[in-house]
Backbone as CSV, one residue per row, in Angstrom:
resi,resn,N_x,N_y,N_z,CA_x,CA_y,CA_z,C_x,C_y,C_z
1,UNK,127.097,187.984,126.427,126.532,187.038,125.916,124.894,187.381,126.394
2,UNK,124.435,188.133,125.528,122.696,187.472,125.201,121.905,186.378,125.864
3,UNK,121.190,186.015,126.318,120.517,185.160,126.949,118.950,185.441,126.454
4,UNK,118.018,184.025,126.374,117.028,184.018,125.891,116.655,184.374,127.970
5,UNK,115.113,184.715,128.146,114.621,184.075,129.178,114.486,182.195,129.064
6,UNK,114.670,182.160,130.008,113.955,180.657,130.106,115.008,179.906,130.306
7,UNK,116.394,180.387,129.264,117.318,179.560,128.273,118.061,178.282,129.789
8,UNK,118.759,177.694,129.205,119.930,176.898,129.853,121.067,177.820,130.993
9,UNK,121.206,179.718,129.743,121.821,180.194,130.316,121.904,181.209,131.060
10,UNK,120.454,181.614,131.215,119.521,182.576,131.798,119.235,181.486,133.187
11,UNK,120.201,180.122,133.453,119.672,179.561,134.346,120.790,179.797,135.553
12,UNK,121.405,179.263,134.370,122.648,179.897,135.532,123.338,181.296,135.612
13,UNK,122.588,181.780,135.040,123.435,183.385,136.186,122.465,183.889,136.700
14,UNK,121.239,182.524,136.988,121.035,182.498,138.386,121.220,182.105,139.505
15,UNK,122.388,181.239,138.690,122.398,180.118,139.685,121.353,179.088,140.568
16,UNK,120.745,178.687,139.193,119.720,177.260,139.466,120.892,176.315,138.957
17,UNK,119.829,175.574,138.890,120.723,174.074,137.901,119.250,173.401,137.842
18,UNK,119.976,173.155,136.771,118.417,172.909,135.651,119.429,171.491,134.447
19,UNK,118.042,170.386,134.941,118.049,168.930,133.960,118.745,169.563,132.585
20,UNK,119.045,169.584,131.782,119.029,169.243,130.176,117.867,168.185,129.873
21,UNK,117.897,168.020,130.551,116.090,166.913,129.863,115.107,166.779,131.053
22,UNK,113.902,167.421,130.681,113.445,166.737,131.302,112.208,165.817,132.026
23,UNK,112.265,166.284,133.792,112.394,165.578,134.281,111.436,163.808,134.171
24,UNK,109.559,164.582,133.842,109.107,164.358,133.220,109.553,162.721,132.097
25,UNK,110.379,162.871,130.795,110.827,162.160,130.396,111.875,161.380,130.611
26,UNK,112.990,161.869,132.124,113.658,161.343,132.681,112.566,159.703,133.528
27,UNK,111.487,160.582,134.188,110.348,159.761,134.613,110.069,158.065,133.485
28,UNK,110.136,158.955,132.328,109.123,158.078,131.821,109.780,156.510,131.006
29,UNK,111.229,156.830,130.477,112.257,156.454,130.274,113.183,155.542,131.649
30,UNK,112.887,155.639,132.826,113.296,154.772,133.892,112.007,153.989,133.656
31,UNK,111.265,153.873,134.124,109.622,153.887,133.824,109.532,152.212,133.073
32,UNK,110.097,152.460,131.498,110.111,152.276,130.561,111.232,150.914,130.528
33,UNK,112.167,151.672,130.958,113.285,150.789,131.373,113.139,149.326,132.446
34,UNK,111.962,149.624,133.633,111.476,149.249,134.668,110.456,147.821,133.702
35,UNK,110.566,148.033,132.814,109.328,147.099,132.394,109.636,146.619,131.411
36,UNK,111.222,146.645,130.617,111.968,145.590,129.996,112.750,145.319,130.279
37,UNK,112.528,145.695,131.579,114.306,144.218,132.531,112.907,143.632,133.517
38,UNK,111.669,144.239,134.244,110.309,142.909,134.442,109.994,141.547,133.740
39,UNK,110.221,141.897,131.464,109.490,141.180,131.299,111.027,140.459,130.780
40,UNK,112.026,141.157,130.536,112.760,140.095,130.699,113.000,139.197,131.645
41,UNK,112.754,139.928,132.416,112.821,138.360,134.049,111.920,137.254,134.452
42,UNK,110.295,138.182,133.517,109.291,136.583,133.735,109.698,136.176,132.313
43,UNK,110.440,136.265,130.831,110.437,135.045,130.454,112.025,134.093,130.658
44,UNK,112.589,134.408,131.185,113.543,133.526,131.883,112.948,132.220,132.208
45,UNK,112.188,133.084,133.706,111.210,132.631,134.634,110.912,131.953,134.386
46,UNK,109.934,132.534,133.085,109.157,130.115,131.959,109.662,129.606,131.519
47,UNK,111.475,130.295,131.422,112.719,129.655,130.195,112.758,128.316,131.978
48,UNK,113.929,128.813,132.688,113.263,127.783,133.954,112.789,127.030,134.194
49,UNK,111.356,127.831,134.252,110.266,126.263,134.738,109.160,125.058,132.908
50,UNK,109.695,125.375,132.369,109.943,124.805,131.287,111.405,123.355,131.448
51,UNK,112.528,124.434,131.358,112.915,123.726,131.279,113.483,122.662,132.596
52,UNK,112.872,122.990,133.783,112.014,121.784,134.661,111.727,120.897,134.430
53,UNK,110.141,121.449,133.964,109.894,120.199,133.410,109.612,119.552,132.646
54,UNK,110.608,120.324,131.987,111.403,118.892,130.886,112.131,117.640,131.716
55,UNK,113.244,117.906,132.375,113.665,117.276,133.207,113.301,116.300,134.025
56,UNK,111.625,117.306,135.158,111.504,116.243,135.309,110.092,115.186,134.470
57,UNK,110.237,115.292,133.552,109.825,114.678,132.658,110.448,113.807,131.923
58,UNK,111.526,113.972,131.686,112.791,112.633,131.324,112.683,111.495,132.094
59,UNK,112.862,112.387,133.296,113.328,111.539,135.085,112.125,110.914,134.599
60,UNK,110.756,111.203,135.454,109.643,110.067,135.727,109.390,109.314,134.171
61,UNK,109.739,109.843,132.844,109.657,108.863,131.836,110.758,107.836,132.007
62,UNK,111.722,107.541,132.234,112.729,107.140,133.114,112.377,106.312,133.718
63,UNK,112.170,106.492,134.818,111.655,105.343,136.312,110.025,105.218,135.647
64,UNK,108.973,105.797,134.574,107.597,105.061,134.783,108.320,103.646,133.899
65,UNK,109.013,103.969,132.362,109.191,102.407,131.142,109.981,101.488,132.779
66,UNK,110.847,102.150,133.619,111.566,101.376,134.488,110.652,100.389,135.272
67,UNK,109.231,101.040,135.958,108.091,100.428,136.353,107.804,100.558,135.558
68,UNK,107.070,99.419,134.401,106.292,99.132,133.087,107.025,97.545,133.517
69,UNK,108.126,98.201,132.785,109.262,96.693,132.624,109.170,95.243,133.913
70,UNK,109.350,96.341,134.385,109.359,95.399,136.349,107.718,94.017,136.355
71,UNK,106.858,95.627,136.135,105.225,95.109,135.860,104.687,94.303,135.268
72,UNK,106.244,93.636,134.195,106.037,92.778,132.581,105.160,94.102,131.620
73,UNK,104.825,94.572,131.802,104.943,94.879,130.245,106.024,95.146,129.080
74,UNK,105.834,94.809,128.380,106.580,95.774,127.217,106.492,96.202,125.984
75,UNK,107.827,96.999,126.695,107.221,98.810,125.588,106.945,98.450,124.092
76,UNK,106.464,97.615,122.971,106.116,98.265,121.535,106.670,99.878,120.633
77,UNK,106.140,100.821,121.312,105.569,101.970,120.630,106.120,102.808,121.838
78,UNK,107.078,103.757,121.324,107.374,105.448,121.797,106.706,106.139,121.410
79,UNK,105.779,106.866,121.667,105.154,108.736,121.308,104.327,108.049,120.299
80,UNK,104.076,107.020,120.188,102.366,106.533,119.103,101.616,107.566,119.249
81,UNK,101.635,107.295,117.492,100.197,108.798,117.001,99.697,108.040,116.369
82,UNK,98.407,108.671,116.409,97.224,108.051,115.917,95.697,108.612,115.366
83,UNK,95.315,108.877,114.565,94.480,110.523,113.662,92.898,110.465,114.981
84,UNK,92.042,111.485,115.269,91.206,111.432,115.514,90.558,112.244,114.695
85,UNK,89.452,111.951,113.974,87.866,112.013,113.762,86.728,112.545,114.019
86,UNK,86.384,113.764,114.049,85.430,115.567,113.983,84.302,115.696,112.819
87,UNK,83.198,114.835,113.788,82.282,115.961,112.423,82.102,117.020,113.294
88,UNK,83.192,118.213,112.284,81.579,119.762,112.514,80.475,119.922,111.482
89,UNK,79.692,120.094,112.237,78.816,120.665,111.537,78.930,120.209,109.392
90,UNK,79.309,118.929,110.157,79.391,117.573,108.933,80.351,118.188,108.009
91,UNK,81.088,118.908,108.345,82.493,118.326,107.654,83.219,117.807,109.269
92,UNK,83.784,116.635,108.070,85.353,115.847,109.372,86.635,116.414,108.837
93,UNK,86.940,117.127,109.978,88.350,117.672,110.121,89.078,116.443,111.211
94,UNK,90.093,116.308,110.763,91.245,115.318,111.387,92.396,116.441,112.439
95,UNK,92.896,115.467,113.363,93.044,115.568,113.951,94.602,114.921,115.121
96,UNK,95.377,114.771,115.026,96.840,114.375,115.335,96.994,114.308,116.815
97,UNK,97.021,112.933,117.273,97.452,113.242,118.478,98.576,112.070,118.318
98,UNK,99.187,112.330,120.647,100.165,111.040,120.719,100.460,111.302,121.780
99,UNK,100.394,109.054,122.123,100.568,108.867,123.282,102.233,108.643,123.546
100,UNK,102.641,108.782,124.679,103.261,107.820,125.005,104.438,107.219,125.114
101,UNK,103.228,105.854,124.845,103.265,104.688,124.970,102.718,103.279,124.820
102,UNK,102.882,102.300,123.099,101.838,101.936,123.710,102.721,100.493,123.959
103,UNK,102.365,100.013,125.403,102.581,98.383,125.336,101.751,96.956,126.211
104,UNK,102.454,96.070,126.188,101.983,94.540,126.074,102.355,93.874,127.303
105,UNK,101.107,93.118,127.762,101.432,92.587,128.370,100.376,91.182,128.184
106,UNK,101.308,89.895,128.548,99.635,88.768,128.764,98.911,88.845,127.280
107,UNK,99.445,89.094,125.708,98.678,89.402,124.591,98.144,90.347,124.949
108,UNK,98.245,91.180,125.817,97.141,92.666,125.526,97.702,93.872,125.281
109,UNK,97.117,94.697,124.183,97.725,95.629,124.246,97.538,97.252,124.837
110,UNK,98.147,98.085,125.117,97.591,99.116,126.438,98.067,100.394,126.068
111,UNK,97.149,101.487,125.562,97.708,102.960,125.555,98.861,102.957,126.981
112,UNK,99.223,103.731,127.354,99.926,103.588,128.379,100.487,105.154,128.547
113,UNK,99.415,105.931,129.176,99.830,107.591,128.952,101.080,108.233,130.965
114,UNK,101.865,108.374,130.669,102.700,108.008,131.645,102.314,109.426,132.455
115,UNK,102.649,109.844,133.639,102.525,111.395,134.327,103.961,111.496,135.281
116,UNK,104.531,112.711,135.572,105.973,112.356,136.453,105.071,113.115,137.476
117,UNK,104.693,114.240,137.520,104.142,115.288,138.665,103.334,114.504,139.292
118,UNK,102.853,115.344,141.152,101.755,114.813,141.273,100.063,114.849,140.735
119,UNK,99.759,116.173,140.878,98.946,116.455,140.412,97.739,116.118,138.972
120,UNK,99.590,115.679,137.983,98.777,115.413,137.053,98.651,114.308,136.553
121,UNK,99.283,113.359,137.857,99.043,111.611,137.497,97.316,111.618,138.402
122,UNK,96.014,111.750,137.627,95.182,111.883,138.489,94.404,111.784,137.846
123,UNK,93.314,111.399,137.960,92.031,111.348,137.242,91.582,112.346,137.578
124,UNK,91.695,112.302,138.910,91.217,113.955,139.329,91.270,115.544,138.603
125,UNK,92.312,115.467,137.704,93.464,116.664,137.042,92.290,116.426,135.616
126,UNK,90.887,117.026,135.696,90.536,117.295,134.248,91.633,117.074,132.796
127,UNK,92.094,117.173,133.069,92.635,117.515,131.694,93.725,116.161,131.294
128,UNK,93.744,115.490,132.355,94.390,113.745,132.245,93.762,113.262,131.755
129,UNK,92.549,112.908,132.205,91.041,113.306,132.783,90.724,113.227,130.798
130,UNK,90.642,114.088,130.279,89.782,113.957,128.765,91.112,113.187,128.264
131,UNK,92.484,113.412,128.179,93.575,113.233,127.886,93.493,111.485,127.125
132,UNK,93.225,110.663,128.841,92.384,109.716,128.484,91.726,109.395,127.419
133,UNK,90.246,109.860,127.543,89.845,109.820,127.250,89.246,109.841,125.870
134,UNK,90.883,110.005,124.774,90.944,110.679,124.282,91.711,109.561,123.477
135,UNK,92.249,109.352,124.710,92.603,108.347,123.916,92.019,106.559,123.859
136,UNK,91.312,106.377,124.611,90.246,105.668,124.345,89.603,105.431,123.175
137,UNK,89.353,106.363,121.863,88.753,106.844,121.001,89.414,107.158,120.134
138,UNK,90.904,107.073,120.190,91.588,107.317,119.045,92.709,105.958,118.505
139,UNK,92.299,105.304,120.006,93.615,103.388,120.399,92.530,103.035,119.988
140,UNK,91.346,102.420,118.680,90.231,101.445,119.802,90.998,99.948,120.033
141,UNK,92.063,99.901,119.359,92.848,98.516,119.072,93.485,98.608,119.896
142,UNK,93.466,99.246,121.193,94.629,98.497,122.414,93.321,98.294,122.932
143,UNK,93.609,97.019,124.227,92.878,96.859,124.953,92.470,96.383,126.265
144,UNK,92.857,98.004,126.259,92.487,99.194,127.317,93.690,100.735,127.816
145,UNK,93.918,101.105,128.649,94.553,102.358,128.875,95.375,102.318,130.873
146,UNK,96.414,102.503,129.822,96.889,103.117,131.481,98.077,104.036,131.862
147,UNK,96.954,104.633,133.496,98.291,106.167,133.693,99.223,105.414,134.480
148,UNK,99.839,105.879,133.821,101.009,105.169,134.849,101.395,106.661,135.685
149,UNK,101.568,106.373,137.370,102.597,107.344,137.750,103.722,107.284,138.660
150,UNK,104.769,107.841,137.702,105.742,107.907,137.642,106.762,108.142,139.183
151,UNK,105.036,109.179,139.849,105.826,110.095,140.983,106.190,109.589,141.714
152,UNK,104.715,108.292,142.068,104.418,107.738,143.209,104.199,106.502,143.036
153,UNK,105.310,105.984,141.585,105.956,104.168,140.946,104.099,103.298,141.666
154,UNK,102.986,104.424,140.990,101.867,103.253,140.267,101.751,102.701,139.576
155,UNK,100.639,102.085,138.616,100.068,101.866,137.251,98.709,101.643,137.315
156,UNK,97.539,102.170,137.351,96.420,101.927,137.260,95.809,101.610,135.807
157,UNK,94.920,100.566,135.782,94.210,100.491,135.038,92.787,101.709,134.641
158,UNK,93.443,102.065,133.361,91.392,102.593,133.396,90.289,102.702,132.641
159,UNK,89.694,103.102,132.333,88.410,102.452,131.947,87.248,103.509,132.155
160,UNK,86.312,103.503,130.573,85.554,104.880,129.932,84.874,103.762,129.224
161,UNK,83.210,103.168,130.749,82.212,102.716,130.744,81.915,102.930,129.028
162,UNK,80.749,102.013,128.529,79.959,102.630,127.943,77.647,103.100,128.875
């Protein structure tokens, strides 16, 4: 049998063992596999976090509704929507927003924002503060704003003085 120099049969005759796949290719495939597994693991972690947040939010919402009712508020609407109008370079734009609830007590109407986590249930949280400020403009017919801290069991009346 005739062997070409540096072919697998030449290496076998010399007693060498050669991989049929170059080592660099094998290393590259292992790296690619590791990246794919890592990406899948990260996606699964994000999905688990979203699920936890939804469960926390649902429990917090139930707790907040009980808290509001015990404090004498009547739930008028859940997930109330409004439209905000903005002028951008002189052109009018519209944006829809949604508040957690519209509640009523002693002939006064309030926009209630429910927060279940300790970090978000405070006006020190800039996202919560901006959200309530936006509600104050969008739901101008409301008499006030409520920040319902389901985590601590508190209802805060929020005002933005002009």
